[in-house]
C-alpha cells in the first residue's frame, strides 16, 4: 500500500509498504478515506522528536473497517469510523477516572517511538489498536469533512475550552492556527460572553472574526490593554494557549483575569521555560494542560456537528491526493495552507 513516510528532516515521500493486518484481537484495520495534515505533524517533520527511521506520519483520519479482531465488540467490518488520535489502554487508574490523556500507555499515531511507535494514518490502510475504546462511529448524515477533525483538532479545541468553562465566561485564545480557531468556534457554541483571538497574521484574524471572535493583532495593539478595555478591566476568565510557546504562555498570564484559568492544548516539549510566576500567584491562576482527553469529548462534538452548530470543515484550505504528500508537507510547513486534506485514492 501507499503511505507517507518521513525519511529525514523536511523529507516526506510516498512509499510502498506492507499493508497492516490485525495482530491483537482488539485491533481493527481501516481503509483510510480521508486524512489531514496537522500542526503536530510538524514536530516529527522538523525533527523536534526523537525518531526511528521511516516513520509513517498522520494521526487525523477516518475510514471504513476492513478487518476486525475477534475481541472487538462495538464495531465490525464495513462500519465507518473516526479514530481518536490518542490511543489509551481504557482500563488503568487514569482511564477509569475519565482521564485517558494521563494513561501511562498513551500512544499517538504517526509520532514515532516517542509516542508509542504507532504507524500513522496518512496511508491507504491503518491499524487501530484497542478499537472499542479508540473509535467512534460516523453517524448517518454527518459530513465526512467535519467528522475527520473529531479525532483531533475540533475536539482538542473544544476540550481546551469546555473542561473549565463556566457559562458567560469571556474567553481569550492565543494563536489563530487550526486548534485556536476550533477553540473559538467551541467557545461561541458553549455560550461565552466574549471571544477574543490574539495573533499577528491578518488573514487568520479575519478567519477568527468569521467564527464570531474579536480579533486582536498583537503587532498593532497590546493584547492586555485591548482585552482589559473590553472586560471592565478584569481580563479574560479563560485563556487558551493554542500555540505551545513560551511567548504565548507569557501573553496568557497577562490577559487572564484574577481567579481565571489558562488552558493549554498547545504541546510543550521543553524541559523548562521562564514564566512571570509572581503574577500567576497573585492572580490565583489555574493552569490546565496535558495530552488531550479526546475520547471523552468525541460524542459531544459529534452531536454538535450533526446539529449544525460546529463546522470545522470550514478550516480546510486545500485538498490534495496522497501522491502529492511531499508538496503538501512543504506547503503546510511554509504556512501556505491552514488545513490540507489528503485523499488516499489519488
Ligand atoms: Zn493533529
Ligand atoms: Zn489507561
Short mmCIF file of C-alpha atoms and ligand atoms in Angstrom, two decimals:
data_model
loop_
_atom_site.label_atom_id
_atom_site.label_comp_id
_atom_site.label_asym_id
_atom_site.label_seq_id
_atom_site.Cartn_x
_atom_site.Cartn_y
_atom_site.Cartn_z
CA UNK A 1 0.00 0.00 0.00
CA UNK A 2 0.97 3.65 -0.39
CA UNK A 3 1.98 5.60 2.72
CA UNK A 4 3.56 8.96 3.64
CA UNK A 5 6.98 8.10 5.05
CA UNK A 6 9.26 10.54 6.86
CA UNK A 7 12.79 9.92 5.56
CA UNK A 8 14.54 12.72 7.47
CA UNK A 9 14.08 16.38 8.39
CA UNK A 10 11.68 18.05 5.92
CA UNK A 11 11.55 14.98 3.72
CA UNK A 12 8.27 13.09 3.35
CA UNK A 13 7.87 10.71 0.42
CA UNK A 14 5.15 8.39 -0.81
CA UNK A 15 6.37 4.80 -0.47
CA UNK A 16 5.01 1.31 -0.99
CA UNK A 17 4.95 -0.56 2.31
CA UNK A 18 3.27 -3.71 3.60
CA UNK A 19 -0.45 -3.39 4.32
CA UNK A 20 -1.31 -3.85 8.03
CA UNK A 21 -3.37 -6.78 9.32
CA UNK A 22 -4.97 -7.38 12.70
CA UNK A 23 -2.36 -8.54 15.24
CA UNK A 24 -4.13 -8.32 18.62
CA UNK A 25 -7.77 -9.43 18.91
CA UNK A 26 -8.71 -5.85 19.94
CA UNK A 27 -7.28 -4.33 16.70
CA UNK A 28 -9.08 -3.26 13.56
CA UNK A 29 -7.72 -2.24 10.17
CA UNK A 30 -9.30 0.74 8.39
CA UNK A 31 -9.27 1.61 4.73
CA UNK A 32 -8.44 5.31 5.04
CA UNK A 33 -10.83 7.55 3.11
CA UNK A 34 -9.63 10.96 4.26
CA UNK A 35 -6.62 12.09 6.23
CA UNK A 36 -5.34 15.54 7.18
CA UNK A 37 -2.01 17.17 7.95
CA UNK A 38 -1.86 18.71 11.42
CA UNK A 39 0.43 21.24 13.10
CA UNK A 40 1.51 18.42 15.40
CA UNK A 41 2.89 16.55 12.36
CA UNK A 42 5.47 19.33 12.10
CA UNK A 43 7.13 18.10 15.34
CA UNK A 44 8.43 14.96 13.59
CA UNK A 45 8.75 16.77 10.21
CA UNK A 46 11.01 19.45 11.70
CA UNK A 47 12.81 16.79 13.79
CA UNK A 48 11.81 18.06 17.23
CA UNK A 49 11.16 14.46 18.31
CA UNK A 50 13.46 11.52 18.76
CA UNK A 51 12.54 9.30 15.82
CA UNK A 52 13.44 5.96 14.35
CA UNK A 53 13.89 5.69 10.55
CA UNK A 54 10.95 5.69 8.14
CA UNK A 55 8.02 6.80 10.33
CA UNK A 56 4.61 6.69 8.62
CA UNK A 57 3.02 10.01 9.58
CA UNK A 58 -0.56 11.04 10.27
CA UNK A 59 -2.98 10.98 13.19
CA UNK A 60 -6.10 12.58 11.69
CA UNK A 61 -8.03 10.09 9.56
CA UNK A 62 -11.33 8.34 9.03
CA UNK A 63 -12.40 5.35 7.01
CA UNK A 64 -14.16 2.00 6.77
CA UNK A 65 -13.28 -1.08 8.82
CA UNK A 66 -11.97 -3.86 6.55
CA UNK A 67 -10.74 -6.24 9.25
CA UNK A 68 -11.79 -6.55 12.91
CA UNK A 69 -10.14 -8.63 15.64
CA UNK A 70 -12.14 -11.34 17.42
CA UNK A 71 -12.36 -9.34 20.69
CA UNK A 72 -13.76 -6.17 19.07
CA UNK A 73 -17.42 -5.95 20.18
CA UNK A 74 -18.63 -2.45 19.26
CA UNK A 75 -17.61 -2.45 15.61
CA UNK A 76 -17.50 -4.79 12.66
CA UNK A 77 -16.36 -4.90 9.05
CA UNK A 78 -17.99 -2.25 6.91
CA UNK A 79 -18.52 0.26 9.75
CA UNK A 80 -17.43 3.81 9.03
CA UNK A 81 -15.42 5.28 11.91
CA UNK A 82 -13.12 8.06 13.05
CA UNK A 83 -10.21 7.35 15.41
CA UNK A 84 -9.09 9.39 18.38
CA UNK A 85 -5.52 10.46 17.54
CA UNK A 86 -4.59 9.47 21.11
CA UNK A 87 -4.80 5.77 21.97
CA UNK A 88 -5.14 4.85 25.66
CA UNK A 89 -5.49 1.49 27.41
CA UNK A 90 -9.05 2.11 28.66
CA UNK A 91 -8.52 0.08 31.84
CA UNK A 92 -5.89 1.73 34.06
CA UNK A 93 -6.33 4.04 37.08
CA UNK A 94 -6.48 7.18 34.90
CA UNK A 95 -8.58 5.73 32.10
CA UNK A 96 -11.17 4.52 34.64
CA UNK A 97 -11.25 8.04 36.07
CA UNK A 98 -12.03 9.60 32.66
CA UNK A 99 -8.51 10.86 32.22
CA UNK A 100 -7.24 8.82 29.25
CA UNK A 101 -4.71 11.52 28.33
CA UNK A 102 -2.83 10.65 31.55
CA UNK A 103 -2.75 6.92 30.75
CA UNK A 104 0.78 5.55 31.07
CA UNK A 105 0.10 3.64 27.87
CA UNK A 106 -0.74 6.75 25.79
CA UNK A 107 0.22 6.39 22.15
CA UNK A 108 -0.28 8.80 19.24
CA UNK A 109 -0.44 7.67 15.60
CA UNK A 110 2.48 8.64 13.41
CA UNK A 111 4.66 10.25 16.06
CA UNK A 112 7.38 7.61 16.22
CA UNK A 113 8.89 5.87 19.18
CA UNK A 114 8.41 8.91 21.47
CA UNK A 115 4.65 8.35 21.40
CA UNK A 116 4.44 4.59 21.36
CA UNK A 117 5.52 3.68 17.84
CA UNK A 118 2.05 3.62 16.24
CA UNK A 119 2.09 3.58 12.44
CA UNK A 120 0.30 6.69 11.12
CA UNK A 121 -2.81 7.09 9.01
CA UNK A 122 -1.52 9.11 6.05
CA UNK A 123 -1.71 5.86 4.13
CA UNK A 124 -4.19 3.64 2.28
CA UNK A 125 -4.74 1.46 5.38
CA UNK A 126 -4.05 1.88 9.09
CA UNK A 127 -4.13 -0.45 12.07
CA UNK A 128 -6.10 0.89 15.05
CA UNK A 129 -5.36 -0.76 18.40
CA UNK A 130 -7.86 -1.05 21.24
CA UNK A 131 -10.59 -0.31 18.69
CA UNK A 132 -13.60 -0.42 21.04
CA UNK A 133 -12.08 2.41 23.08
CA UNK A 134 -10.34 4.37 20.29
CA UNK A 135 -13.00 4.55 17.57
CA UNK A 136 -16.31 6.36 17.21
CA UNK A 137 -18.94 5.57 14.57
CA UNK A 138 -19.66 8.24 11.96
CA UNK A 139 -23.41 8.91 12.21
CA UNK A 140 -25.55 8.89 9.06
CA UNK A 141 -25.87 12.36 7.66
CA UNK A 142 -22.73 13.73 9.29
CA UNK A 143 -20.33 15.33 6.82
CA UNK A 144 -17.05 13.40 6.49
CA UNK A 145 -15.15 16.68 6.15
CA UNK A 146 -16.37 17.71 9.61
CA UNK A 147 -16.04 14.25 11.17
CA UNK A 148 -12.41 13.98 10.02
CA UNK A 149 -11.48 16.54 12.68
CA UNK A 150 -13.37 14.89 15.55
CA UNK A 151 -10.36 12.65 16.24
CA UNK A 152 -8.18 15.67 16.91
CA UNK A 153 -8.35 19.42 16.26
CA UNK A 154 -12.02 20.25 16.83
CA UNK A 155 -12.17 18.02 19.90
CA UNK A 156 -8.82 19.29 21.20
CA UNK A 157 -10.03 22.90 20.79
CA UNK A 158 -13.39 22.01 22.33
CA UNK A 159 -11.87 20.30 25.37
CA UNK A 160 -9.47 23.19 25.91
CA UNK A 161 -12.49 25.46 26.44
CA UNK A 162 -15.04 23.02 27.83
CA UNK A 163 -13.06 21.46 30.72
CA UNK A 164 -13.04 24.62 32.85
CA UNK A 165 -15.62 26.81 31.12
CA UNK A 166 -18.45 28.43 33.08
CA UNK A 167 -21.45 29.88 31.19
CA UNK A 168 -20.91 33.55 30.48
CA UNK A 169 -17.11 33.39 30.75
CA UNK A 170 -15.07 35.61 28.50
CA UNK A 171 -12.55 33.53 26.55
CA UNK A 172 -9.26 34.69 25.01
CA UNK A 173 -7.46 32.41 22.58
CA UNK A 174 -3.77 32.93 21.91
CA UNK A 175 -2.93 31.73 18.40
CA UNK A 176 -5.28 31.56 15.39
CA UNK A 177 -4.00 28.27 13.99
CA UNK A 178 -6.48 25.43 13.39
CA UNK A 179 -6.74 24.43 17.08
CA UNK A 180 -7.12 28.09 18.13
CA UNK A 181 -9.88 28.59 15.57
CA UNK A 182 -11.56 25.36 16.73
CA UNK A 183 -11.39 26.70 20.31
CA UNK A 184 -13.00 29.96 19.12
CA UNK A 185 -15.88 28.07 17.43
CA UNK A 186 -16.31 25.96 20.56
CA UNK A 187 -16.30 28.94 22.94
CA UNK A 188 -19.13 30.53 20.96
CA UNK A 189 -21.16 27.33 20.90
CA UNK A 190 -20.65 26.85 24.66
CA UNK A 191 -22.00 30.33 25.38
CA UNK A 192 -19.01 32.59 26.01
CA UNK A 193 -19.90 36.23 26.67
CA UNK A 194 -16.97 37.36 24.51
CA UNK A 195 -14.34 35.53 22.50
CA UNK A 196 -11.01 37.17 21.68
CA UNK A 197 -8.41 35.73 19.33
CA UNK A 198 -4.84 37.03 19.54
CA UNK A 199 -2.48 36.58 16.59
CA UNK A 200 -0.43 38.69 14.17
CA UNK A 201 -1.47 37.21 10.79
CA UNK A 202 -4.29 39.35 9.34
CA UNK A 203 -5.77 36.52 7.23
CA UNK A 204 -6.05 34.25 10.27
CA UNK A 205 -7.55 37.03 12.40
CA UNK A 206 -10.12 37.59 9.66
CA UNK A 207 -10.99 33.92 9.80
CA UNK A 208 -11.35 34.15 13.59
CA UNK A 209 -13.78 37.02 13.10
CA UNK A 210 -15.92 34.77 10.89
CA UNK A 211 -16.26 32.43 13.86
CA UNK A 212 -17.61 35.26 16.00
CA UNK A 213 -14.35 36.26 17.71
CA UNK A 214 -12.98 39.74 18.33
CA UNK A 215 -9.61 39.80 16.53
CA UNK A 216 -6.61 41.28 18.36
CA UNK A 217 -3.44 41.86 16.32
CA UNK A 218 -0.53 41.99 18.77
CA UNK A 219 1.60 43.83 16.21
CA UNK A 220 -0.87 46.71 16.37
CA UNK A 221 -2.19 46.76 19.95
CA UNK A 222 -1.15 45.50 23.37
CA UNK A 223 -3.45 42.47 23.89
CA UNK A 224 -3.65 43.13 27.65
CA UNK A 225 -4.86 46.73 27.10
CA UNK A 226 -7.31 45.65 24.40
CA UNK A 227 -8.83 42.83 26.45
CA UNK A 228 -8.93 44.77 29.73
CA UNK A 229 -10.70 47.59 27.87
CA UNK A 230 -13.43 45.21 26.74
CA UNK A 231 -13.87 43.28 30.03
CA UNK A 232 -14.35 46.09 32.59
CA UNK A 233 -10.64 45.82 33.45
CA UNK A 234 -10.93 42.21 34.59
CA UNK A 235 -9.23 40.30 31.79
CA UNK A 236 -10.46 37.06 30.23
CA UNK A 237 -11.90 34.41 32.57
CA UNK A 238 -10.46 31.63 30.45
CA UNK A 239 -7.37 31.85 28.26
CA UNK A 240 -6.49 29.13 25.76
CA UNK A 241 -2.83 28.91 24.76
CA UNK A 242 -3.19 27.26 21.36
CA UNK A 243 0.43 27.87 20.41
CA UNK A 244 2.65 25.95 22.79
CA UNK A 245 5.48 28.50 23.00
CA UNK A 246 6.89 30.44 25.98
CA UNK A 247 5.84 33.80 24.47
CA UNK A 248 2.23 32.58 24.16
CA UNK A 249 2.16 31.45 27.76
CA UNK A 250 3.53 34.80 28.93
CA UNK A 251 0.81 36.59 26.90
CA UNK A 252 -1.73 34.26 28.50
CA UNK A 253 -0.64 35.26 32.03
CA UNK A 254 -1.03 38.94 31.04
CA UNK A 255 -4.56 38.71 29.66
CA UNK A 256 -6.11 36.24 32.12
CA UNK A 257 -8.45 37.59 34.81
CA UNK A 258 -7.71 37.08 38.52
CA UNK A 259 -9.03 33.68 39.56
CA UNK A 260 -9.11 32.61 35.92
CA UNK A 261 -7.75 29.59 34.08
CA UNK A 262 -5.09 29.14 31.45
CA UNK A 263 -5.87 26.06 29.38
CA UNK A 264 -3.07 24.72 27.21
CA UNK A 265 -3.87 22.47 24.24
CA UNK A 266 -0.60 23.54 22.57
CA UNK A 267 2.13 20.94 23.13
CA UNK A 268 5.16 21.89 25.22
CA UNK A 269 8.23 19.73 24.66
CA UNK A 270 10.72 21.97 26.56
CA UNK A 271 12.12 20.88 29.95
CA UNK A 272 11.59 24.34 31.45
CA UNK A 273 10.53 27.85 30.47
CA UNK A 274 10.61 31.23 32.24
CA UNK A 275 7.22 32.44 33.47
CA UNK A 276 6.11 35.56 35.43
CA UNK A 277 5.28 33.31 38.35
CA UNK A 278 4.65 36.14 40.86
CA UNK A 279 1.90 37.46 38.61
CA UNK A 280 0.37 33.98 38.27
CA UNK A 281 0.45 33.52 42.04
CA UNK A 282 -1.02 36.92 42.90
CA UNK A 283 -3.82 36.44 40.36
CA UNK A 284 -4.51 32.90 41.65
CA UNK A 285 -4.45 31.32 38.22
CA UNK A 286 -5.22 27.67 37.46
CA UNK A 287 -3.23 26.07 34.66
CA UNK A 288 -4.55 23.05 32.77
CA UNK A 289 -2.73 21.12 30.09
CA UNK A 290 -1.51 17.71 29.09
CA UNK A 291 -2.28 15.28 26.29
CA UNK A 292 -5.91 15.87 25.29
CA UNK A 293 -8.66 13.57 26.61
CA UNK A 294 -10.02 13.33 23.06
CA UNK A 295 -12.14 10.24 23.58
CA UNK A 296 -14.14 11.90 26.41
CA UNK A 297 -15.48 14.64 24.15
CA UNK A 298 -15.87 12.96 20.74
CA UNK A 299 -19.58 12.16 21.28
CA UNK A 300 -20.38 15.69 22.43
CA UNK A 301 -18.55 17.24 19.49
CA UNK A 302 -20.16 14.81 17.03
CA UNK A 303 -23.63 15.75 18.35
CA UNK A 304 -22.83 19.45 17.83
CA UNK A 305 -21.65 18.71 14.28
CA UNK A 306 -24.81 16.73 13.50
CA UNK A 307 -26.87 19.63 14.92
CA UNK A 308 -25.04 22.01 12.58
CA UNK A 309 -23.54 24.01 15.45
CA UNK A 310 -19.89 23.14 14.82
CA UNK A 311 -18.48 23.09 11.29
CA UNK A 312 -14.72 22.51 11.44
CA UNK A 313 -14.58 21.63 7.71
CA UNK A 314 -14.60 25.40 7.09
CA UNK A 315 -10.90 25.28 8.05
CA UNK A 316 -9.98 23.16 5.01
CA UNK A 317 -7.90 25.29 2.66
CA UNK A 318 -6.52 22.61 0.31
CA UNK A 319 -7.44 19.15 -0.97
CA UNK A 320 -4.71 17.02 -2.49
CA UNK A 321 -4.01 13.40 -3.34
CA UNK A 322 -1.87 11.29 -1.02
CA UNK A 323 0.51 11.05 -4.02
CA UNK A 324 1.19 14.79 -3.56
CA UNK A 325 2.12 14.38 0.09
CA UNK A 326 5.68 15.78 -0.32
CA UNK A 327 4.36 19.06 -1.76
CA UNK A 328 1.55 19.10 0.79
CA UNK A 329 4.01 18.98 3.70
CA UNK A 330 6.16 21.67 2.09
CA UNK A 331 3.17 23.98 1.71
CA UNK A 332 1.98 23.30 5.22
CA UNK A 333 5.44 23.88 6.63
CA UNK A 334 5.69 27.19 4.70
CA UNK A 335 2.34 28.18 6.27
CA UNK A 336 0.75 28.39 2.81
CA UNK A 337 -2.19 26.24 3.91
CA UNK A 338 -4.41 26.28 7.03
CA UNK A 339 -5.58 22.70 6.69
CA UNK A 340 -4.80 20.17 3.98
CA UNK A 341 -6.97 17.09 3.43
CA UNK A 342 -5.40 14.18 1.55
CA UNK A 343 -7.29 11.60 -0.47
CA UNK A 344 -5.51 8.20 -0.29
CA UNK A 345 -7.11 7.05 -3.58
CA UNK A 346 -5.40 9.85 -5.54
ZN1 LIG B 1 -3.47 16.76 14.99
ZN1 LIG B 2 -5.02 3.73 30.62
#
